C-alpha positions as MATLAB code, in Angstrom:
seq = 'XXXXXXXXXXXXXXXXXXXXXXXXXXXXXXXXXXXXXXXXXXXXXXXXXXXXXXXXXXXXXXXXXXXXXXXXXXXXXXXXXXXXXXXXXXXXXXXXXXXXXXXXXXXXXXXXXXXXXXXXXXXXXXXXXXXXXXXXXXXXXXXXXXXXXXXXXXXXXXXXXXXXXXXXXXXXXXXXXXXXXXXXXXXXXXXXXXXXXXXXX';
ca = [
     107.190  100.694  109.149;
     103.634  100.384  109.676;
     100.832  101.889  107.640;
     100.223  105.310  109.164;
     103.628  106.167  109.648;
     104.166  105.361  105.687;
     101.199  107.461  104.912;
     102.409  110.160  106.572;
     105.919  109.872  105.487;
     104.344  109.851  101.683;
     102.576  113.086  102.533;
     105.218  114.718  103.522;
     107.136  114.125  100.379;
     104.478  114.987   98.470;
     103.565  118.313  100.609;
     107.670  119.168  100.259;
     107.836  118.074   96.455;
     105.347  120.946   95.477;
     107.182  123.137   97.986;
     110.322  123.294   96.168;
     108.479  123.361   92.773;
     106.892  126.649   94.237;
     109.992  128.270   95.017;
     111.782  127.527   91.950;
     109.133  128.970   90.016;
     109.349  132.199   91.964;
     112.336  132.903   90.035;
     116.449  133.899   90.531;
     116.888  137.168   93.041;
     119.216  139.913   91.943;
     122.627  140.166   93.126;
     122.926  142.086   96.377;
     125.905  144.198   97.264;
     127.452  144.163  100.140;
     127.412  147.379  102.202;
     127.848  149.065  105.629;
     124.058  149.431  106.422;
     123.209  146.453  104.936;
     120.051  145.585  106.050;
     118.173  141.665  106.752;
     116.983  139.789  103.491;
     113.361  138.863  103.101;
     113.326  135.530  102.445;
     110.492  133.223  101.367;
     109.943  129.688  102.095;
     107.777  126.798  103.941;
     107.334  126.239  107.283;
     106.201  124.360  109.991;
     104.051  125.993  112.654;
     103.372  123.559  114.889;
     103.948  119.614  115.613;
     101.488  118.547  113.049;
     104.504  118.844  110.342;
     102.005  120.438  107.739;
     104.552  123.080  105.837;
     102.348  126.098  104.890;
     103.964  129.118  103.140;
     105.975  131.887  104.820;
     108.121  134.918  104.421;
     110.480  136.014  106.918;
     114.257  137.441  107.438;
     117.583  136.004  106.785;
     120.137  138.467  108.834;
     122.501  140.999  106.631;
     125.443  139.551  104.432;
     128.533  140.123  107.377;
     131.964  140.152  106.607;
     132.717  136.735  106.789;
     129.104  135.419  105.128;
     127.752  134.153  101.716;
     124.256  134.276  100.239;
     123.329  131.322   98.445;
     119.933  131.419   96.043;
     118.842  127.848   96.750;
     118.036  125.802   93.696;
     117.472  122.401   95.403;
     116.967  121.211   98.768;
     116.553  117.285   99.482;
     113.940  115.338  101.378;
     115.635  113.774  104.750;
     113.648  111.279  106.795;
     114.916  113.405  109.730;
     113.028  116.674  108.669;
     109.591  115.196  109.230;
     110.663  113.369  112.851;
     112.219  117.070  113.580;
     108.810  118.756  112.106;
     106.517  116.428  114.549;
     108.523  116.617  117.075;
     109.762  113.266  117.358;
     113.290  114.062  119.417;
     111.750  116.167  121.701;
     109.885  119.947  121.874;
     110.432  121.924  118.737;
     110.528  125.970  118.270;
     107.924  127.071  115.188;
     107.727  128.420  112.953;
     110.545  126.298  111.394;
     111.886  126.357  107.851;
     113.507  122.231  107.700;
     116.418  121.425  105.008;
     119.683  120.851  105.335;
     120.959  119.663  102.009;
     120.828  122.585  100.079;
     122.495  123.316   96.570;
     121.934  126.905   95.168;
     124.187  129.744   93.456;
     126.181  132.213   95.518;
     124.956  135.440   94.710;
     126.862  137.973   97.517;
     129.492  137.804   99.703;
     131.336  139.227  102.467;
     134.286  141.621  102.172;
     136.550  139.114  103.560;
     135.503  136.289  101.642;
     137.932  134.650  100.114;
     136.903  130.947   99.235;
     133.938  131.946   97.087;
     132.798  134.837   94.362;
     129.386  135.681   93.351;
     128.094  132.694   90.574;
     129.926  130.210   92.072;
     127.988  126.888   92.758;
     127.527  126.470   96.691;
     126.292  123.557   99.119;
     125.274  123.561  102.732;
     124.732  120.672  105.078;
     123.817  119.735  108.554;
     125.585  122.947  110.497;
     126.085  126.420  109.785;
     128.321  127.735  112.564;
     130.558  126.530  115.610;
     133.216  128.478  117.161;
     136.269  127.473  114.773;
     138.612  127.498  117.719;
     138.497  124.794  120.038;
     139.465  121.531  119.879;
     136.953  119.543  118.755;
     136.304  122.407  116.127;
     139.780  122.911  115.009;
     139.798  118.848  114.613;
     136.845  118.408  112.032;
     134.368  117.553  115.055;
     132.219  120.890  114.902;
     129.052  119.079  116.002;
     130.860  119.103  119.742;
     132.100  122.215  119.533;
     133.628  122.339  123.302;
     132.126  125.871  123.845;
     128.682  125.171  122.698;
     128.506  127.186  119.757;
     127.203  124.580  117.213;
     124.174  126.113  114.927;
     122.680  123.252  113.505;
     120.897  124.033  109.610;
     117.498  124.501  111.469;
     115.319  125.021  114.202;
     118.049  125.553  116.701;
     118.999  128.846  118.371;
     120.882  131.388  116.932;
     121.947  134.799  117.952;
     122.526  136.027  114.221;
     118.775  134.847  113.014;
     116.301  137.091  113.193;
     113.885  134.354  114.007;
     115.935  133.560  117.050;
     116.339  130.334  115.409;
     118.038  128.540  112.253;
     116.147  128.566  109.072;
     116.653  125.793  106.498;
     116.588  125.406  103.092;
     112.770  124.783  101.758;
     113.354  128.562  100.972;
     114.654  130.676   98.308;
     117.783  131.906  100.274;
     120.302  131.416  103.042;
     123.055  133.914  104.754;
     125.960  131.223  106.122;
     129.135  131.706  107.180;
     132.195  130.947  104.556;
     133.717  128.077  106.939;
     133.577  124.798  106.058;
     130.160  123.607  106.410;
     130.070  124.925  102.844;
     130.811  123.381   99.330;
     131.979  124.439   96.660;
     131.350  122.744   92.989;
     133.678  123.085   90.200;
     132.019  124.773   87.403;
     131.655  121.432   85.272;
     129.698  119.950   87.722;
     126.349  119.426   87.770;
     123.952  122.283   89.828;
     122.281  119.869   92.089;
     125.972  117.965   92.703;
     126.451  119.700   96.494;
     123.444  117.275   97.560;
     125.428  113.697   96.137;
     128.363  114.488   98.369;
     126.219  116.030  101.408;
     123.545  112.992  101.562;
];
């Protein structure tokens, strides 16, 4: 790695670091209820708004807690090599403003009427996707990332019907709305709060 790509690499850590400080300092939301006319959750977090990868703050919308959705109040969110290459740019054109993470640990604090899996205070973890179609092969055979119809939402920057963004917002925020499939964890209450992000690195 040469010089200027390590500098810039140590920047971004350091921009990120205070990022996550700030958003854990803003403090735990209250518990939401689910209801009919359930409106879109304002959301806080950092951003990138253009290729230069500089995150600068910004609120926007998470969509409404759906039926078959959780909300998770994020508590930790790692540092991936692959948010600052996605940031710049690096594998190709990027949509901004973009919220990067995609290890994320936090606290589920609503849920969905047909939830099942989880209940509010449970520990929760999200990786690299968010949604697929569940029903075709490759999804139905732990390979959601092919999903044969094309419905893959990766954790960011990538489109998404449901967002009101248009696109996928990550987890340098204080909040997520994901579905209840599998692309989450759940942590047994012993475990540690920041334990989602061992098994999902």
């Amino acid at each position: 790695m040469n010089k200027n790509n390590e500098k810039s690499r140590r920047k971004f850590i350091q921009q990120t670091s205070l990022a996550t400080a700030g958003i854990m300092l803003a403090g735990p939301l209250q518990i939401l209820a689910q209801t009919s006319d359930a409106k879109n959750i304002k959301s806080r977090g950092y951003a990138a708004k253009d290729a230069s990868g500089k995150l600068v703050p910004w609120q926007f919308e998470r969509r409404a807690v759906g039926d078959n959705d959780i909300l998770i109040e994020i508590k930790f969110a790692s540092i991936c090599h692959s948010d600052i290459h996605q940031m710049k740019g690096d594998w190709g054109p990027q949509p901004y403003p973009q919220v990067p993470g995609h290890e994320i640990a936090g606290i589920v604090t609503a849920i969905g009427k047909k939830v099942t899996e989880f209940k509010v205070g449970d520990r929760a973890g999200v990786g690299c996707m968010v949604d697929s179609c569940m029903k075709c092969e490759s999804c139905t055979h732990g390979q959601e990332q092919f999903c044969d119809t094309g419905a893959t939402v990766f954790t960011y920057g990538y489109p998404d019907k449901t967002s009101p963004s248009g696109i996928s917002q990550g987890g340098y925020s204080n909040n997520i709305v994901v579905r209840d499939w599998i692309y989450q964890l759940k942590c047994p209450p012993f475990a540690t709060a920041n334990c989602p992000l061992r098994v999902e690195v």
